[in-house]
Amino acid sequence: MGHTRYLNDFSKALASEVRILLAEVGKLRDERRQLQFEIAELMAVKSKHGAGGEYSPDWRPPPQEPPPPPPPAASPPPEEGLAGPARPAWRVVHKPQRRERPAPKSLPAPAPVPAIEPPKPNLPAWAQWRPNPAHTPAPMPAPVSPRPVTPAARPGLFGPPTPPPK
């Protein structure tokens, strides 16, 4: 009789421990949700104030290196008095010559298509079907068992389940 009382006291103590731990887990879960919410708020503020955000849309970071110097001028334009007469605007355009394309090489004649058996009149479509001679069906695997397999019984968290009362 002493062992039943011991088990009863032990299960009560264990239940109170579990309640305390579940309350602590609930508090930690709420703190985690609150921290995630705060992180989301901070990231939203950062995106609004950062580059391309609502408050500074055209902001760009300062360039790291100075821009390269412009390329040197090729040659100064000639002065008007020293240059010769301007080239005339009229240009002679030569007519392009037509190229004769060589005759295409003759391709080999395609293989003759085998004659298909004409459908027989006054027969339904399913009766005119012919099997594909190139197809060889594979045999179906036999079923293992006609009954479904039941999973093995698992022990409970604290051992095998207690049988129901009689």
Coordinates of N, CA and C in Angstrom, one line a residue:
M1 N 0.8 -1.2 0.0 CA 0.0 0.0 0.0 C 0.9 1.3 0.0
G2 N 2.1 1.2 0.5 CA 3.0 2.3 0.6 C 3.4 2.7 -0.8
H3 N 3.6 1.7 -1.7 CA 4.1 2.1 -3.0 C 3.0 2.9 -3.8
T4 N 1.7 2.6 -3.6 CA 0.7 3.3 -4.4 C 0.7 4.8 -3.9
R5 N 0.8 5.0 -2.6 CA 0.8 6.4 -2.0 C 2.0 7.1 -2.6
Y6 N 3.2 6.4 -2.6 CA 4.4 7.0 -3.2 C 4.2 7.4 -4.6
L7 N 3.6 6.5 -5.4 CA 3.3 6.9 -6.9 C 2.4 8.0 -7.0
N8 N 1.4 8.1 -6.1 CA 0.4 9.2 -6.2 C 1.1 10.5 -5.9
D9 N 1.9 10.5 -4.8 CA 2.6 11.8 -4.5 C 3.6 12.2 -5.6
F10 N 4.3 11.2 -6.2 CA 5.3 11.4 -7.2 C 4.6 12.0 -8.4
S11 N 3.4 11.5 -8.8 CA 2.7 12.0 -10.0 C 2.2 13.4 -9.8
K12 N 1.8 13.7 -8.5 CA 1.3 15.1 -8.2 C 2.5 16.1 -8.3
A13 N 3.6 15.7 -7.8 CA 4.8 16.5 -7.9 C 5.2 16.7 -9.3
L14 N 5.2 15.6 -10.1 CA 5.6 15.7 -11.5 C 4.6 16.6 -12.3
A15 N 3.3 16.5 -12.0 CA 2.3 17.4 -12.7 C 2.6 18.8 -12.4
S16 N 2.9 19.2 -11.1 CA 3.2 20.6 -10.8 C 4.4 21.1 -11.5
E17 N 5.4 20.2 -11.6 CA 6.7 20.6 -12.3 C 6.3 20.9 -13.8
V18 N 5.5 20.0 -14.4 CA 5.2 20.1 -15.8 C 4.4 21.4 -16.0
R19 N 3.5 21.8 -15.1 CA 2.7 23.0 -15.2 C 3.6 24.2 -15.1
I20 N 4.6 24.2 -14.2 CA 5.6 25.3 -14.1 C 6.4 25.4 -15.4
L21 N 6.9 24.3 -15.9 CA 7.7 24.3 -17.2 C 6.8 24.8 -18.4
L22 N 5.6 24.4 -18.4 CA 4.7 24.9 -19.5 C 4.5 26.4 -19.4
A23 N 4.3 26.9 -18.2 CA 4.1 28.3 -18.1 C 5.3 29.1 -18.5
E24 N 6.5 28.5 -18.2 CA 7.8 29.2 -18.6 C 7.9 29.1 -20.1
V25 N 7.6 28.0 -20.7 CA 7.7 27.9 -22.2 C 6.7 28.9 -22.8
G26 N 5.5 29.1 -22.3 CA 4.6 30.1 -22.8 C 5.1 31.5 -22.7
K27 N 5.8 31.8 -21.6 CA 6.4 33.2 -21.5 C 7.5 33.4 -22.5
L28 N 8.3 32.3 -22.7 CA 9.4 32.4 -23.6 C 8.9 32.6 -25.1
R29 N 7.8 31.9 -25.4 CA 7.2 32.0 -26.7 C 6.7 33.4 -26.9
D30 N 6.0 34.0 -25.9 CA 5.5 35.4 -26.0 C 6.7 36.4 -26.2
E31 N 7.7 36.2 -25.4 CA 8.9 37.1 -25.6 C 9.5 37.0 -27.0
R32 N 9.6 35.8 -27.5 CA 10.1 35.6 -28.8 C 9.3 36.3 -29.9
R33 N 7.9 36.2 -29.8 CA 7.1 36.9 -30.7 C 7.2 38.4 -30.6
Q34 N 7.4 38.9 -29.4 CA 7.5 40.3 -29.2 C 8.9 40.8 -29.8
L35 N 9.9 40.0 -29.6 CA 11.2 40.4 -30.2 C 11.2 40.4 -31.7
Q36 N 10.5 39.4 -32.3 CA 10.3 39.3 -33.7 C 9.6 40.5 -34.3
F37 N 8.5 41.0 -33.5 CA 7.8 42.1 -33.9 C 8.6 43.4 -33.9
E38 N 9.4 43.5 -32.8 CA 10.3 44.7 -32.7 C 11.4 44.7 -33.8
I39 N 11.9 43.5 -34.2 CA 12.9 43.5 -35.3 C 12.2 43.9 -36.6
A40 N 11.0 43.4 -36.8 CA 10.3 43.8 -38.0 C 10.1 45.3 -38.1
E41 N 9.7 45.9 -36.9 CA 9.5 47.4 -36.9 C 10.8 48.1 -37.2
L42 N 11.9 47.7 -36.6 CA 13.2 48.3 -36.8 C 13.6 48.2 -38.3
M43 N 13.4 47.0 -38.9 CA 13.8 46.9 -40.3 C 12.9 47.8 -41.2
A44 N 11.6 48.0 -40.8 CA 10.8 48.9 -41.6 C 11.3 50.3 -41.5
V45 N 11.7 50.7 -40.3 CA 12.2 52.1 -40.2 C 13.5 52.3 -40.9
K46 N 14.3 51.2 -40.9 CA 15.6 51.3 -41.6 C 15.4 51.4 -43.1
S47 N 14.4 50.7 -43.6 CA 14.1 50.7 -45.1 C 13.6 52.1 -45.5
K48 N 12.8 52.7 -44.6 CA 12.2 54.0 -44.9 C 13.3 55.1 -44.9
H49 N 14.3 55.0 -44.0 CA 15.3 56.0 -43.8 C 16.5 55.7 -44.7
G50 N 16.7 54.5 -45.1 CA 17.9 54.1 -45.9 C 17.9 54.6 -47.3
A51 N 18.9 54.2 -48.1 CA 18.9 54.6 -49.5 C 17.7 54.0 -50.3
G52 N 17.1 54.9 -51.0 CA 16.0 54.5 -51.8 C 14.7 54.4 -51.1
G53 N 14.7 54.8 -49.8 CA 13.5 54.7 -49.0 C 12.5 55.9 -49.2
E54 N 11.5 56.0 -48.3 CA 10.5 57.1 -48.5 C 11.1 58.4 -48.2
Y55 N 12.0 58.5 -47.3 CA 12.5 59.8 -46.9 C 13.7 60.3 -47.6
S56 N 14.5 59.4 -48.3 CA 15.6 59.9 -49.1 C 15.7 59.0 -50.4
P57 N 14.7 59.1 -51.3 CA 14.7 58.2 -52.5 C 15.8 58.3 -53.4
D58 N 16.4 59.5 -53.6 CA 17.5 59.7 -54.6 C 18.9 59.7 -54.0
W59 N 19.0 59.3 -52.7 CA 20.3 59.3 -52.1 C 21.1 58.2 -52.7
R60 N 22.4 58.5 -52.9 CA 23.4 57.5 -53.4 C 24.6 57.6 -52.5
P61 N 25.3 56.5 -52.3 CA 26.5 56.6 -51.5 C 27.6 57.4 -52.2
P62 N 28.5 58.0 -51.5 CA 29.6 58.8 -52.1 C 30.5 57.9 -52.9
P63 N 31.0 58.3 -54.1 CA 31.8 57.5 -54.9 C 33.1 57.2 -54.1
Q64 N 33.6 56.0 -54.3 CA 34.9 55.6 -53.6 C 36.1 56.2 -54.2
E65 N 36.1 56.2 -55.6 CA 37.3 56.7 -56.3 C 36.8 57.9 -57.1
P66 N 37.7 58.9 -57.3 CA 37.3 60.0 -58.2 C 37.0 59.5 -59.6
P67 N 36.1 60.2 -60.3 CA 35.9 59.7 -61.7 C 37.1 59.9 -62.6
P68 N 37.3 59.0 -63.5 CA 38.5 59.0 -64.4 C 38.5 60.3 -65.2
P69 N 39.7 60.9 -65.5 CA 39.7 62.1 -66.3 C 39.2 61.8 -67.7
P70 N 38.6 62.9 -68.3 CA 38.1 62.7 -69.7 C 39.2 62.4 -70.7
P71 N 38.9 61.6 -71.7 CA 39.9 61.3 -72.7 C 40.4 62.6 -73.4
P72 N 41.7 62.6 -73.8 CA 42.2 63.8 -74.4 C 41.6 63.9 -75.8
A73 N 41.4 65.2 -76.2 CA 40.8 65.5 -77.5 C 41.7 64.9 -78.6
A74 N 41.0 64.4 -79.6 CA 41.7 63.7 -80.7 C 42.6 64.7 -81.5
S75 N 42.0 65.7 -82.1 CA 42.7 66.7 -82.8 C 41.9 68.0 -82.8
P76 N 42.5 69.1 -82.7 CA 41.6 70.3 -82.7 C 41.0 70.5 -84.1
P77 N 39.8 71.0 -84.1 CA 39.2 71.2 -85.5 C 40.0 72.3 -86.3
P78 N 40.1 72.0 -87.6 CA 40.9 72.9 -88.4 C 40.2 74.3 -88.5
E79 N 41.1 75.3 -88.6 CA 40.5 76.6 -88.7 C 39.9 76.8 -90.1
E80 N 39.0 77.7 -90.2 CA 38.3 77.9 -91.5 C 39.2 78.4 -92.6
G81 N 40.1 79.3 -92.3 CA 40.9 79.9 -93.3 C 42.0 78.9 -93.8
L82 N 42.4 78.0 -93.0 CA 43.5 77.1 -93.5 C 43.1 75.9 -94.2
A83 N 41.8 75.4 -94.0 CA 41.4 74.2 -94.7 C 41.1 74.4 -96.1
G84 N 41.2 73.4 -96.9 CA 40.9 73.5 -98.4 C 39.4 73.5 -98.6
P85 N 39.0 73.4 -99.8 CA 37.5 73.5 -100.1 C 36.8 72.2 -99.5
A86 N 35.6 72.4 -99.2 CA 34.8 71.3 -98.6 C 34.5 70.3 -99.6
R87 N 34.4 69.0 -99.2 CA 34.1 67.9 -100.1 C 32.7 68.1 -100.6
P88 N 32.4 67.8 -101.8 CA 31.1 67.9 -102.4 C 30.1 66.9 -101.7
A89 N 28.9 67.3 -101.6 CA 27.9 66.4 -100.9 C 27.4 65.3 -101.9
W90 N 27.6 65.5 -103.2 CA 27.1 64.5 -104.1 C 28.0 63.3 -104.0
R91 N 27.4 62.1 -103.9 CA 28.1 60.8 -103.9 C 27.6 59.9 -105.0
V92 N 28.5 59.2 -105.5 CA 28.1 58.2 -106.5 C 27.9 56.9 -105.8
V93 N 26.7 56.3 -106.1 CA 26.3 55.0 -105.5 C 26.4 54.0 -106.6
H94 N 27.2 53.0 -106.4 CA 27.3 51.9 -107.3 C 26.1 50.9 -107.1
K95 N 25.5 50.4 -108.2 CA 24.4 49.5 -108.1 C 25.0 48.1 -107.7
P96 N 24.4 47.5 -106.6 CA 25.0 46.2 -106.2 C 24.7 45.1 -107.3
Q97 N 25.7 44.3 -107.5 CA 25.6 43.2 -108.5 C 24.8 42.1 -107.9
R98 N 23.9 41.5 -108.7 CA 23.1 40.3 -108.2 C 24.0 39.1 -108.3
R99 N 24.0 38.4 -107.2 CA 24.7 37.1 -107.2 C 23.8 36.0 -107.5
E100 N 24.3 35.2 -108.4 CA 23.6 34.0 -108.8 C 23.8 32.9 -107.7
R101 N 22.7 32.4 -107.2 CA 22.8 31.4 -106.2 C 22.9 30.1 -106.8
P102 N 23.9 29.2 -106.3 CA 24.0 27.9 -107.0 C 22.7 27.1 -106.8
A103 N 22.5 26.2 -107.7 CA 21.3 25.4 -107.6 C 21.4 24.5 -106.3
P104 N 20.3 24.3 -105.6 CA 20.4 23.5 -104.4 C 20.7 22.1 -104.7
K105 N 21.5 21.4 -103.9 CA 21.8 20.0 -104.2 C 20.5 19.2 -103.9
S106 N 20.4 18.2 -104.8 CA 19.2 17.4 -104.6 C 19.3 16.5 -103.4
L107 N 18.2 16.5 -102.6 CA 18.2 15.7 -101.4 C 17.7 14.3 -101.8
P108 N 18.2 13.3 -101.0 CA 17.7 11.9 -101.3 C 16.2 11.8 -101.1
A109 N 15.6 11.0 -101.9 CA 14.2 10.8 -101.8 C 13.8 10.1 -100.5
P110 N 12.7 10.6 -99.8 CA 12.4 10.0 -98.5 C 11.9 8.6 -98.7
A111 N 12.0 7.9 -97.6 CA 11.6 6.5 -97.6 C 10.1 6.4 -97.8
P112 N 9.6 5.4 -98.6 CA 8.1 5.4 -98.7 C 7.4 5.1 -97.4
V113 N 6.3 5.7 -97.2 CA 5.5 5.5 -96.0 C 4.7 4.2 -96.2
P114 N 4.8 3.3 -95.1 CA 4.0 2.1 -95.3 C 2.5 2.4 -95.4
A115 N 1.8 1.7 -96.2 CA 0.4 1.9 -96.4 C -0.4 1.5 -95.2
I116 N -1.3 2.4 -94.7 CA -2.1 2.1 -93.6 C -3.4 1.4 -94.0
E117 N -3.7 0.4 -93.3 CA -4.9 -0.3 -93.6 C -6.1 0.6 -93.6
P118 N -6.9 0.7 -94.6 CA -8.1 1.6 -94.5 C -9.1 1.0 -93.5
P119 N -9.8 1.9 -92.9 CA -10.8 1.5 -91.9 C -12.0 0.8 -92.6
K120 N -12.5 -0.2 -91.9 CA -13.6 -1.0 -92.5 C -14.9 -0.2 -92.3
P121 N -15.7 0.0 -93.3 CA -16.9 0.7 -93.1 C -17.9 0.0 -92.1
N122 N -18.8 0.8 -91.6 CA -19.9 0.4 -90.7 C -19.4 -0.4 -89.4
L123 N -18.2 0.0 -89.0 CA -17.6 -0.6 -87.7 C -17.4 0.6 -86.7
P124 N -17.7 0.3 -85.4 CA -17.4 1.4 -84.5 C -15.9 1.6 -84.4
A125 N -15.5 2.8 -83.8 CA -14.1 3.2 -83.8 C -13.3 2.2 -83.0
W126 N -13.8 1.6 -81.9 CA -13.0 0.7 -81.0 C -12.7 -0.6 -81.8
A127 N -13.6 -0.9 -82.7 CA -13.3 -2.2 -83.4 C -12.2 -2.0 -84.5
Q128 N -11.9 -0.8 -84.9 CA -10.9 -0.5 -85.9 C -9.5 -0.4 -85.3
W129 N -9.4 -0.4 -83.9 CA -8.1 -0.2 -83.3 C -7.2 -1.3 -83.5
R130 N -5.9 -1.0 -83.8 CA -4.9 -2.1 -84.0 C -3.8 -1.8 -83.0
P131 N -3.3 -2.8 -82.3 CA -2.2 -2.6 -81.3 C -0.9 -2.2 -82.0
N132 N -0.1 -1.5 -81.2 CA 1.2 -1.0 -81.7 C 2.1 -2.2 -81.7
P133 N 2.7 -2.6 -82.9 CA 3.5 -3.8 -82.9 C 4.9 -3.6 -82.2
A134 N 5.3 -2.3 -82.0 CA 6.6 -2.0 -81.4 C 6.5 -2.0 -79.8
H135 N 5.3 -2.0 -79.3 CA 5.1 -1.9 -77.9 C 5.0 -3.4 -77.3
T136 N 5.8 -3.6 -76.2 CA 5.7 -4.9 -75.5 C 5.4 -4.6 -74.1
P137 N 4.2 -5.0 -73.6 CA 3.8 -4.6 -72.2 C 4.6 -5.4 -71.2
A138 N 4.9 -4.8 -70.1 CA 5.7 -5.4 -69.0 C 4.7 -6.0 -68.0
P139 N 5.0 -7.2 -67.4 CA 4.0 -7.7 -66.4 C 3.9 -6.9 -65.2
M140 N 2.7 -6.8 -64.6 CA 2.5 -6.1 -63.4 C 3.0 -6.8 -62.2
P141 N 3.6 -6.1 -61.2 CA 4.0 -6.9 -60.0 C 2.8 -7.3 -59.2
A142 N 3.0 -8.5 -58.6 CA 1.9 -9.1 -57.8 C 1.8 -8.3 -56.5
P143 N 0.5 -8.1 -56.0 CA 0.4 -7.5 -54.7 C 1.0 -8.3 -53.6
V144 N 1.5 -7.7 -52.6 CA 2.2 -8.4 -51.5 C 1.2 -9.0 -50.6
S145 N 0.2 -8.3 -50.1 CA -0.7 -8.8 -49.2 C -2.1 -8.2 -49.4
P146 N -3.2 -8.9 -49.3 CA -4.5 -8.3 -49.6 C -4.9 -7.3 -48.4
R147 N -4.3 -7.5 -47.2 CA -4.7 -6.7 -46.1 C -3.6 -5.6 -45.9
P148 N -4.0 -4.4 -45.4 CA -3.0 -3.3 -45.1 C -2.2 -3.7 -43.9
V149 N -0.9 -3.2 -43.9 CA 0.0 -3.5 -42.8 C -0.4 -2.6 -41.7
T150 N -0.5 -3.1 -40.5 CA -0.8 -2.3 -39.3 C 0.5 -1.9 -38.7
P151 N 0.7 -0.7 -38.2 CA 1.9 -0.3 -37.6 C 2.1 -1.0 -36.2
A152 N 3.4 -1.2 -35.9 CA 3.7 -1.9 -34.6 C 3.3 -1.0 -33.4
A153 N 2.8 -1.6 -32.3 CA 2.4 -0.8 -31.2 C 3.6 -0.1 -30.6
R154 N 3.5 1.2 -30.2 CA 4.6 2.0 -29.7 C 4.4 2.2 -28.2
P155 N 5.4 2.1 -27.4 CA 5.3 2.4 -26.0 C 5.0 3.9 -25.8
G156 N 4.3 4.2 -24.7 CA 4.0 5.6 -24.4 C 5.3 6.4 -23.9
L157 N 5.1 7.6 -23.5 CA 6.2 8.5 -23.1 C 6.8 8.0 -21.8
F158 N 6.0 7.4 -20.9 CA 6.5 6.9 -19.7 C 6.4 5.3 -19.6
G159 N 6.5 4.7 -20.8 CA 6.4 3.2 -20.8 C 5.1 2.8 -21.5
P160 N 4.8 1.5 -21.4 CA 3.6 1.0 -22.1 C 2.3 1.6 -21.5
P161 N 1.3 1.8 -22.3 CA 0.0 2.4 -21.8 C -0.6 1.5 -20.8
T162 N -1.4 2.1 -19.9 CA -2.1 1.4 -18.8 C -3.3 0.8 -19.4
P163 N -3.5 -0.5 -19.1 CA -4.7 -1.2 -19.7 C -6.0 -0.5 -19.1
P164 N -7.1 -0.6 -19.9 CA -8.3 0.0 -19.4 C -8.8 -0.7 -18.1
P165 N -9.6 0.0 -17.3 CA -10.1 -0.6 -16.1 C -11.1 -1.7 -16.4
K166 N -11.2 -2.7 -15.5 CA -12.2 -3.8 -15.7 C -13.4 -3.6 -15.0

